[in-house]
């Protein structure tokens, strides 16, 4: 009986490894999603989030703002090329490598799925599971700075240049804005308690909840995975006579683009139609903010109201993934006839119409993801502490 159980576990692990997305939106889309989210957040919420991310700047100086931290969950997988060289050491932390999406099967020919494939999607091996855990963890945070900061790091993190940016849409993050707006007065009192200093010893008998480690893990997961589940091929695993065990989210479908570049279907979508191919370090902060501004102008929030209903906002992560799945089913494989398709037909050469439609759809998905992430982080920020350096600034004024 024991050997049979072990065999089942091993088989299950193999299936999960094969049926889980290994890739993610490329760095550009991730950072643009985060920049759009920032532009939709109050200044106080931005600073709270950047404060937590900045507490890890000693180990991750290149991932210390919302935009830069958006790619952290990808970067920690690496131990060398093609990953960018880190400021300190490679993590080679692959624990979450196969949990960047939701394994929703797409089976247009209705073939018989075998083994664990027939049980997909598997919740505990999905981005939905990680997002649910992160959401619950962040909402359990004690909103004070008591015992939070690393005692070996006495310099508070600076206010991010992103949080001081001014967007032409007139959102509340203007550089000359009051960081503690009137609308946040109740939140400020709740976060700081009777004392003006949130670092004073709590009157609660229990120790505060939330550490630099847990808050950073959870925030970075939310920022990254909310974006990932809006890439349709992170929520769609195609089965067909040619791919009886799945196409591994499009990575098994090789492509040749009009410029002669070789890629695969998943990577093509990760780059929003191979538009964003630069690495994280090749983007300037200004480029990220400007591209976010352009996408918001192309897809203003009021044009996407049907995608911003409460049932499609956090923490309804499965609904977001299922919406992306439907888009992928309608568009990603539009030029495939899975009934007759054979691996020998590869590489796939997409039409110019397909290229244009995918690029438009991806930009729209980036906008939707950014708006939804902004809502999520604004809500979660109510559970995060007001940084002490900001309190000092307010009380000195």
Short mmCIF file of C-alpha atoms in Angstrom, two decimals:
data_model
loop_
_atom_site.label_atom_id
_atom_site.label_comp_id
_atom_site.label_asym_id
_atom_site.label_seq_id
_atom_site.Cartn_x
_atom_site.Cartn_y
_atom_site.Cartn_z
CA UNK A 1 0.00 0.00 0.00
CA UNK A 2 2.82 2.39 0.91
CA UNK A 3 4.69 1.80 -2.36
CA UNK A 4 1.49 2.41 -4.30
CA UNK A 5 0.97 5.72 -2.47
CA UNK A 6 4.53 6.77 -3.18
CA UNK A 7 4.10 5.90 -6.85
CA UNK A 8 0.93 7.98 -7.03
CA UNK A 9 2.68 10.95 -5.42
CA UNK A 10 5.60 10.70 -7.83
CA UNK A 11 3.25 10.43 -10.81
CA UNK A 12 1.28 13.40 -9.55
CA UNK A 13 4.41 15.48 -9.16
CA UNK A 14 5.49 14.64 -12.71
CA UNK A 15 2.11 15.61 -14.14
CA UNK A 16 2.10 18.87 -12.19
CA UNK A 17 5.57 19.74 -13.40
CA UNK A 18 4.51 19.16 -16.98
CA UNK A 19 1.16 20.91 -16.70
CA UNK A 20 2.24 24.07 -14.86
CA UNK A 21 3.31 27.31 -16.49
CA UNK A 22 7.04 27.88 -16.21
CA UNK A 23 7.09 31.32 -17.80
CA UNK A 24 5.37 34.58 -16.97
CA UNK A 25 4.60 37.91 -18.56
CA UNK A 26 7.97 39.33 -19.56
CA UNK A 27 9.44 42.09 -17.40
CA UNK A 28 7.92 44.94 -19.42
CA UNK A 29 4.25 43.95 -19.05
CA UNK A 30 4.73 43.19 -15.35
CA UNK A 31 6.25 46.58 -14.60
CA UNK A 32 3.66 48.40 -16.71
CA UNK A 33 0.82 46.64 -14.86
CA UNK A 34 2.37 47.76 -11.57
CA UNK A 35 2.76 51.33 -12.84
CA UNK A 36 -0.90 51.45 -13.89
CA UNK A 37 -1.87 50.11 -10.48
CA UNK A 38 0.20 52.82 -8.79
CA UNK A 39 -1.50 55.55 -10.80
CA UNK A 40 -4.86 54.33 -9.47
CA UNK A 41 -3.78 54.27 -5.80
CA UNK A 42 -3.82 56.99 -3.18
CA UNK A 43 -0.43 58.45 -2.28
CA UNK A 44 -0.64 56.93 1.19
CA UNK A 45 -1.32 53.46 -0.20
CA UNK A 46 1.63 53.78 -2.59
CA UNK A 47 4.00 54.77 0.18
CA UNK A 48 2.80 51.99 2.48
CA UNK A 49 3.42 49.37 -0.20
CA UNK A 50 6.79 50.79 -1.21
CA UNK A 51 7.76 51.02 2.45
CA UNK A 52 7.26 47.27 2.94
CA UNK A 53 9.04 46.43 -0.32
CA UNK A 54 11.85 48.81 0.61
CA UNK A 55 12.49 46.99 3.88
CA UNK A 56 14.00 44.23 1.74
CA UNK A 57 16.17 46.59 -0.26
CA UNK A 58 19.33 45.33 1.46
CA UNK A 59 18.96 41.92 -0.19
CA UNK A 60 16.99 43.09 -3.23
CA UNK A 61 18.02 46.66 -4.11
CA UNK A 62 16.83 46.16 -7.69
CA UNK A 63 13.36 45.04 -6.57
CA UNK A 64 12.51 47.66 -3.95
CA UNK A 65 9.58 49.49 -5.57
CA UNK A 66 6.20 48.27 -6.75
CA UNK A 67 7.28 48.35 -10.40
CA UNK A 68 10.62 46.63 -9.91
CA UNK A 69 9.29 44.16 -7.36
CA UNK A 70 6.71 43.00 -9.90
CA UNK A 71 9.31 40.72 -11.52
CA UNK A 72 10.85 39.42 -8.29
CA UNK A 73 8.88 36.16 -8.32
CA UNK A 74 10.41 35.35 -11.71
CA UNK A 75 13.92 36.54 -10.92
CA UNK A 76 14.28 34.36 -7.81
CA UNK A 77 14.15 31.23 -10.01
CA UNK A 78 17.53 31.91 -11.55
CA UNK A 79 21.04 30.69 -10.90
CA UNK A 80 22.72 32.14 -13.98
CA UNK A 81 22.03 33.17 -17.58
CA UNK A 82 19.60 33.99 -19.09
CA UNK A 83 18.54 35.57 -15.78
CA UNK A 84 19.92 39.02 -15.06
CA UNK A 85 22.87 39.12 -12.71
CA UNK A 86 21.59 40.17 -9.26
CA UNK A 87 23.17 42.83 -7.07
CA UNK A 88 24.09 40.16 -4.52
CA UNK A 89 23.61 36.43 -5.15
CA UNK A 90 21.32 34.26 -7.25
CA UNK A 91 18.49 32.81 -5.16
CA UNK A 92 17.76 29.70 -7.25
CA UNK A 93 14.48 29.56 -5.32
CA UNK A 94 12.22 27.50 -7.60
CA UNK A 95 9.54 26.56 -5.07
CA UNK A 96 6.86 28.63 -6.81
CA UNK A 97 8.09 28.12 -10.38
CA UNK A 98 5.12 25.99 -11.39
CA UNK A 99 2.44 28.13 -9.73
CA UNK A 100 2.22 31.21 -11.96
CA UNK A 101 -1.15 30.37 -13.44
CA UNK A 102 -4.33 28.32 -13.11
CA UNK A 103 -4.37 24.96 -14.91
CA UNK A 104 -7.76 25.27 -16.62
CA UNK A 105 -7.97 22.70 -19.44
CA UNK A 106 -9.01 23.65 -22.96
CA UNK A 107 -10.18 20.55 -24.81
CA UNK A 108 -12.03 21.58 -27.99
CA UNK A 109 -12.00 18.06 -29.47
CA UNK A 110 -13.22 16.46 -26.25
CA UNK A 111 -10.45 13.87 -26.00
CA UNK A 112 -10.36 11.60 -22.94
CA UNK A 113 -8.01 13.10 -20.36
CA UNK A 114 -5.91 10.63 -18.42
CA UNK A 115 -4.72 10.48 -14.81
CA UNK A 116 -4.47 13.75 -12.95
CA UNK A 117 -5.15 15.66 -16.16
CA UNK A 118 -8.79 14.69 -15.65
CA UNK A 119 -8.76 16.50 -12.28
CA UNK A 120 -7.49 19.84 -13.57
CA UNK A 121 -7.47 22.59 -12.43
CA UNK A 122 -5.64 21.67 -9.22
CA UNK A 123 -6.17 24.46 -6.71
CA UNK A 124 -3.19 23.78 -4.43
CA UNK A 125 -0.80 23.98 -7.39
CA UNK A 126 -2.03 27.26 -8.82
CA UNK A 127 -1.59 31.01 -8.66
CA UNK A 128 -5.12 31.15 -7.26
CA UNK A 129 -3.95 29.26 -4.16
CA UNK A 130 -0.92 31.52 -3.66
CA UNK A 131 -3.04 34.65 -4.14
CA UNK A 132 -5.63 33.44 -1.63
CA UNK A 133 -2.89 32.73 0.93
CA UNK A 134 -1.25 36.11 0.32
CA UNK A 135 -4.57 37.95 0.56
CA UNK A 136 -5.41 36.31 3.89
CA UNK A 137 -1.89 36.85 5.21
CA UNK A 138 -1.82 40.55 4.41
CA UNK A 139 -5.25 41.11 5.91
CA UNK A 140 -4.02 39.56 9.17
CA UNK A 141 -1.25 42.16 9.50
CA UNK A 142 -0.97 44.24 12.65
CA UNK A 143 -0.91 47.79 11.21
CA UNK A 144 1.95 49.14 13.30
CA UNK A 145 5.71 49.32 12.77
CA UNK A 146 6.34 47.76 16.17
CA UNK A 147 9.12 45.15 15.86
CA UNK A 148 8.81 45.31 12.07
CA UNK A 149 11.99 46.91 10.79
CA UNK A 150 15.25 44.99 10.73
CA UNK A 151 17.28 46.08 13.80
CA UNK A 152 20.44 45.86 11.70
CA UNK A 153 19.07 48.33 9.16
CA UNK A 154 18.56 51.66 10.88
CA UNK A 155 18.06 53.85 7.78
CA UNK A 156 14.39 54.02 6.75
CA UNK A 157 13.68 53.35 3.07
CA UNK A 158 13.31 56.51 1.00
CA UNK A 159 10.04 57.51 -0.61
CA UNK A 160 10.03 55.97 -4.08
CA UNK A 161 10.45 58.28 -7.04
CA UNK A 162 7.43 56.50 -8.50
CA UNK A 163 5.22 57.56 -5.60
CA UNK A 164 6.13 61.19 -6.29
CA UNK A 165 5.28 60.96 -9.98
CA UNK A 166 2.47 63.11 -11.33
CA UNK A 167 0.08 61.53 -13.83
CA UNK A 168 -1.76 63.68 -16.33
CA UNK A 169 -5.02 61.92 -15.42
CA UNK A 170 -5.00 63.89 -12.18
CA UNK A 171 -4.94 60.97 -9.78
CA UNK A 172 -4.15 61.52 -6.14
CA UNK A 173 -0.45 60.75 -6.37
CA UNK A 174 0.67 64.24 -7.39
CA UNK A 175 3.99 65.28 -5.92
CA UNK A 176 2.51 68.24 -4.07
CA UNK A 177 -0.34 66.22 -2.58
CA UNK A 178 -0.86 65.70 1.13
CA UNK A 179 0.28 62.14 1.86
CA UNK A 180 -2.35 61.82 4.58
CA UNK A 181 -5.41 63.07 2.74
CA UNK A 182 -8.62 63.82 4.61
CA UNK A 183 -10.08 60.59 3.25
CA UNK A 184 -7.38 58.67 5.12
CA UNK A 185 -7.82 60.35 8.50
CA UNK A 186 -9.72 57.43 10.03
CA UNK A 187 -7.22 54.97 8.60
CA UNK A 188 -4.36 56.98 10.07
CA UNK A 189 -5.95 56.96 13.52
CA UNK A 190 -6.64 53.23 13.26
CA UNK A 191 -3.08 52.48 12.20
CA UNK A 192 -1.37 54.65 14.78
CA UNK A 193 -3.66 54.08 17.76
CA UNK A 194 -3.88 56.56 20.63
CA UNK A 195 -0.18 57.35 20.38
CA UNK A 196 1.18 59.46 17.57
CA UNK A 197 3.95 56.87 17.17
CA UNK A 198 2.99 53.46 15.85
CA UNK A 199 6.31 52.03 17.02
CA UNK A 200 5.39 52.33 20.69
CA UNK A 201 4.73 49.06 22.49
CA UNK A 202 1.34 47.62 21.63
CA UNK A 203 -1.22 47.27 24.39
CA UNK A 204 -2.35 44.03 22.79
CA UNK A 205 -1.21 41.01 24.78
CA UNK A 206 -0.27 39.19 21.57
CA UNK A 207 2.79 39.88 19.43
CA UNK A 208 2.22 41.84 16.22
CA UNK A 209 1.46 39.83 13.07
CA UNK A 210 3.46 40.29 9.88
CA UNK A 211 7.23 40.36 9.40
CA UNK A 212 9.53 41.81 6.78
CA UNK A 213 9.70 38.31 5.28
CA UNK A 214 5.98 37.48 5.25
CA UNK A 215 4.77 40.91 4.16
CA UNK A 216 7.29 41.03 1.32
CA UNK A 217 6.48 37.52 0.16
CA UNK A 218 2.78 38.22 0.17
CA UNK A 219 2.93 41.65 -1.46
CA UNK A 220 5.31 40.47 -4.17
CA UNK A 221 3.08 37.49 -4.90
CA UNK A 222 -0.01 39.67 -5.23
CA UNK A 223 1.76 42.19 -7.47
CA UNK A 224 3.19 39.48 -9.72
CA UNK A 225 0.44 36.88 -9.85
CA UNK A 226 -2.49 39.23 -10.36
CA UNK A 227 -0.67 40.28 -13.53
CA UNK A 228 0.16 36.70 -14.54
CA UNK A 229 -3.41 35.43 -14.44
CA UNK A 230 -4.31 38.10 -17.01
CA UNK A 231 -1.95 36.52 -19.55
CA UNK A 232 -4.42 34.09 -21.17
CA UNK A 233 -1.88 31.30 -21.64
CA UNK A 234 -1.36 31.20 -17.87
CA UNK A 235 -4.94 30.04 -17.48
CA UNK A 236 -5.29 27.76 -20.49
CA UNK A 237 -3.79 24.32 -21.07
CA UNK A 238 -4.74 22.96 -24.50
CA UNK A 239 -5.40 19.26 -25.10
CA UNK A 240 -5.89 17.71 -28.52
CA UNK A 241 -5.11 14.50 -30.42
CA UNK A 242 -1.66 16.00 -31.11
CA UNK A 243 -1.21 16.99 -27.45
CA UNK A 244 -2.94 14.26 -25.40
CA UNK A 245 -1.02 15.41 -22.30
CA UNK A 246 -1.38 19.12 -23.00
CA UNK A 247 0.66 21.70 -24.89
CA UNK A 248 2.28 23.00 -21.70
CA UNK A 249 0.52 26.35 -21.99
CA UNK A 250 1.68 26.89 -25.55
CA UNK A 251 5.37 26.25 -24.91
CA UNK A 252 5.21 23.15 -27.13
CA UNK A 253 4.00 25.20 -30.09
CA UNK A 254 7.01 26.64 -31.88
CA UNK A 255 6.54 29.82 -33.91
CA UNK A 256 8.39 31.86 -36.51
CA UNK A 257 7.55 35.56 -36.54
CA UNK A 258 7.53 37.71 -39.70
CA UNK A 259 10.97 39.07 -38.75
CA UNK A 260 12.33 35.51 -38.77
CA UNK A 261 12.64 35.24 -35.00
CA UNK A 262 12.00 31.82 -33.48
CA UNK A 263 9.81 31.68 -30.37
CA UNK A 264 6.89 29.69 -29.00
CA UNK A 265 3.25 30.57 -28.49
CA UNK A 266 3.56 31.09 -24.75
CA UNK A 267 6.62 33.33 -24.98
CA UNK A 268 4.96 35.29 -27.78
CA UNK A 269 2.02 36.09 -25.50
CA UNK A 270 4.32 36.76 -22.52
CA UNK A 271 5.83 39.59 -24.53
CA UNK A 272 2.34 40.91 -25.39
CA UNK A 273 2.81 39.72 -28.97
CA UNK A 274 6.63 39.97 -28.77
CA UNK A 275 6.35 43.75 -28.29
CA UNK A 276 8.07 43.89 -24.89
CA UNK A 277 11.26 41.87 -25.12
CA UNK A 278 13.70 43.97 -23.08
CA UNK A 279 14.87 42.76 -19.70
CA UNK A 280 14.03 44.49 -16.43
CA UNK A 281 17.29 46.40 -16.17
CA UNK A 282 16.95 47.76 -19.71
CA UNK A 283 13.80 49.72 -18.85
CA UNK A 284 14.09 53.14 -17.22
CA UNK A 285 11.53 54.26 -14.66
CA UNK A 286 10.45 56.96 -17.09
CA UNK A 287 9.82 54.44 -19.88
CA UNK A 288 7.66 52.32 -17.59
CA UNK A 289 5.56 55.28 -16.43
CA UNK A 290 5.16 56.59 -19.97
CA UNK A 291 4.04 53.24 -21.37
CA UNK A 292 1.55 52.90 -18.51
CA UNK A 293 0.22 56.36 -19.36
CA UNK A 294 -0.20 55.43 -23.04
CA UNK A 295 -2.04 52.21 -22.27
CA UNK A 296 -4.37 54.03 -19.88
CA UNK A 297 -5.16 56.55 -22.60
CA UNK A 298 -5.86 53.73 -25.04
CA UNK A 299 -8.00 51.82 -22.52
CA UNK A 300 -9.44 54.29 -19.99
CA UNK A 301 -11.09 52.79 -16.96
CA UNK A 302 -14.61 53.85 -17.95
CA UNK A 303 -14.27 51.84 -21.18
CA UNK A 304 -13.63 48.68 -19.15
CA UNK A 305 -16.43 48.97 -16.59
CA UNK A 306 -17.77 45.50 -17.38
CA UNK A 307 -14.38 44.06 -16.37
CA UNK A 308 -14.23 46.01 -13.11
CA UNK A 309 -17.39 44.73 -11.44
CA UNK A 310 -17.00 43.52 -7.83
CA UNK A 311 -17.13 39.86 -8.87
CA UNK A 312 -14.08 40.45 -11.09
CA UNK A 313 -12.01 42.25 -8.45
CA UNK A 314 -9.82 40.78 -5.70
CA UNK A 315 -10.14 38.44 -3.96
CA UNK A 316 -12.11 36.75 -6.77
CA UNK A 317 -8.95 35.46 -8.43
CA UNK A 318 -10.56 32.39 -10.01
CA UNK A 319 -13.04 34.62 -11.83
CA UNK A 320 -10.17 36.66 -13.25
CA UNK A 321 -8.38 33.50 -14.41
CA UNK A 322 -11.53 32.09 -16.01
CA UNK A 323 -12.08 35.34 -17.90
CA UNK A 324 -8.50 35.13 -19.23
CA UNK A 325 -9.08 31.49 -20.13
CA UNK A 326 -12.08 32.43 -22.27
CA UNK A 327 -10.03 35.05 -24.09
CA UNK A 328 -7.28 32.53 -24.75
CA UNK A 329 -9.74 29.94 -26.03
CA UNK A 330 -11.22 32.48 -28.44
CA UNK A 331 -8.00 34.06 -29.68
CA UNK A 332 -4.77 32.25 -28.79
CA UNK A 333 -5.54 29.15 -30.90
CA UNK A 334 -7.77 30.86 -33.44
CA UNK A 335 -5.65 29.75 -36.41
CA UNK A 336 -5.41 26.12 -35.29
CA UNK A 337 -7.63 23.26 -36.33
CA UNK A 338 -6.90 20.85 -33.49
CA UNK A 339 -8.83 18.08 -35.22
CA UNK A 340 -6.26 17.87 -38.02
CA UNK A 341 -3.23 19.57 -36.43
CA UNK A 342 -0.04 17.50 -36.07
CA UNK A 343 3.30 18.42 -34.45
CA UNK A 344 4.84 17.99 -37.90
CA UNK A 345 2.90 21.12 -38.94
CA UNK A 346 5.13 23.24 -36.72
CA UNK A 347 6.54 25.82 -36.59
CA UNK A 348 3.42 27.92 -36.63
CA UNK A 349 3.63 31.04 -38.81
CA UNK A 350 0.96 33.51 -37.61
CA UNK A 351 -0.87 35.83 -39.97
CA UNK A 352 -0.42 39.59 -39.69
CA UNK A 353 -4.04 39.86 -38.57
CA UNK A 354 -3.37 37.44 -35.72
CA UNK A 355 -0.28 39.41 -34.66
CA UNK A 356 -2.24 42.66 -34.57
CA UNK A 357 -5.19 41.15 -32.70
CA UNK A 358 -2.96 39.54 -30.06
CA UNK A 359 -1.03 42.75 -29.47
CA UNK A 360 -4.23 44.72 -29.04
CA UNK A 361 -5.71 42.10 -26.70
CA UNK A 362 -2.55 41.99 -24.60
CA UNK A 363 -2.45 45.75 -24.15
CA UNK A 364 -6.06 45.60 -23.05
CA UNK A 365 -5.24 42.79 -20.61
CA UNK A 366 -2.36 44.85 -19.20
CA UNK A 367 -4.77 47.73 -18.60
CA UNK A 368 -7.37 45.50 -16.93
CA UNK A 369 -4.71 43.85 -14.77
CA UNK A 370 -3.34 47.24 -13.74
CA UNK A 371 -6.74 48.62 -12.73
CA UNK A 372 -7.57 45.46 -10.79
CA UNK A 373 -4.18 45.40 -9.08
CA UNK A 374 -4.68 49.02 -8.08
CA UNK A 375 -7.98 48.13 -6.43
CA UNK A 376 -6.39 45.17 -4.66
CA UNK A 377 -3.40 47.07 -3.30
CA UNK A 378 -5.55 50.02 -2.20
CA UNK A 379 -7.72 47.65 -0.18
CA UNK A 380 -4.76 45.79 1.29
CA UNK A 381 -2.96 49.01 2.18
CA UNK A 382 -5.53 49.66 4.91
CA UNK A 383 -3.95 46.74 6.78
CA UNK A 384 -0.36 47.97 6.36
CA UNK A 385 1.41 50.31 8.80
CA UNK A 386 2.02 53.98 8.19
CA UNK A 387 5.83 54.24 7.93
CA UNK A 388 7.36 55.92 10.94
CA UNK A 389 9.38 58.33 8.83
CA UNK A 390 6.12 59.57 7.31
CA UNK A 391 4.53 59.97 10.72
CA UNK A 392 7.54 62.02 11.80
CA UNK A 393 7.06 64.23 8.73
CA UNK A 394 3.35 64.72 9.43
CA UNK A 395 3.74 65.49 13.11
CA UNK A 396 6.62 67.87 12.47
CA UNK A 397 4.56 69.85 9.97
#
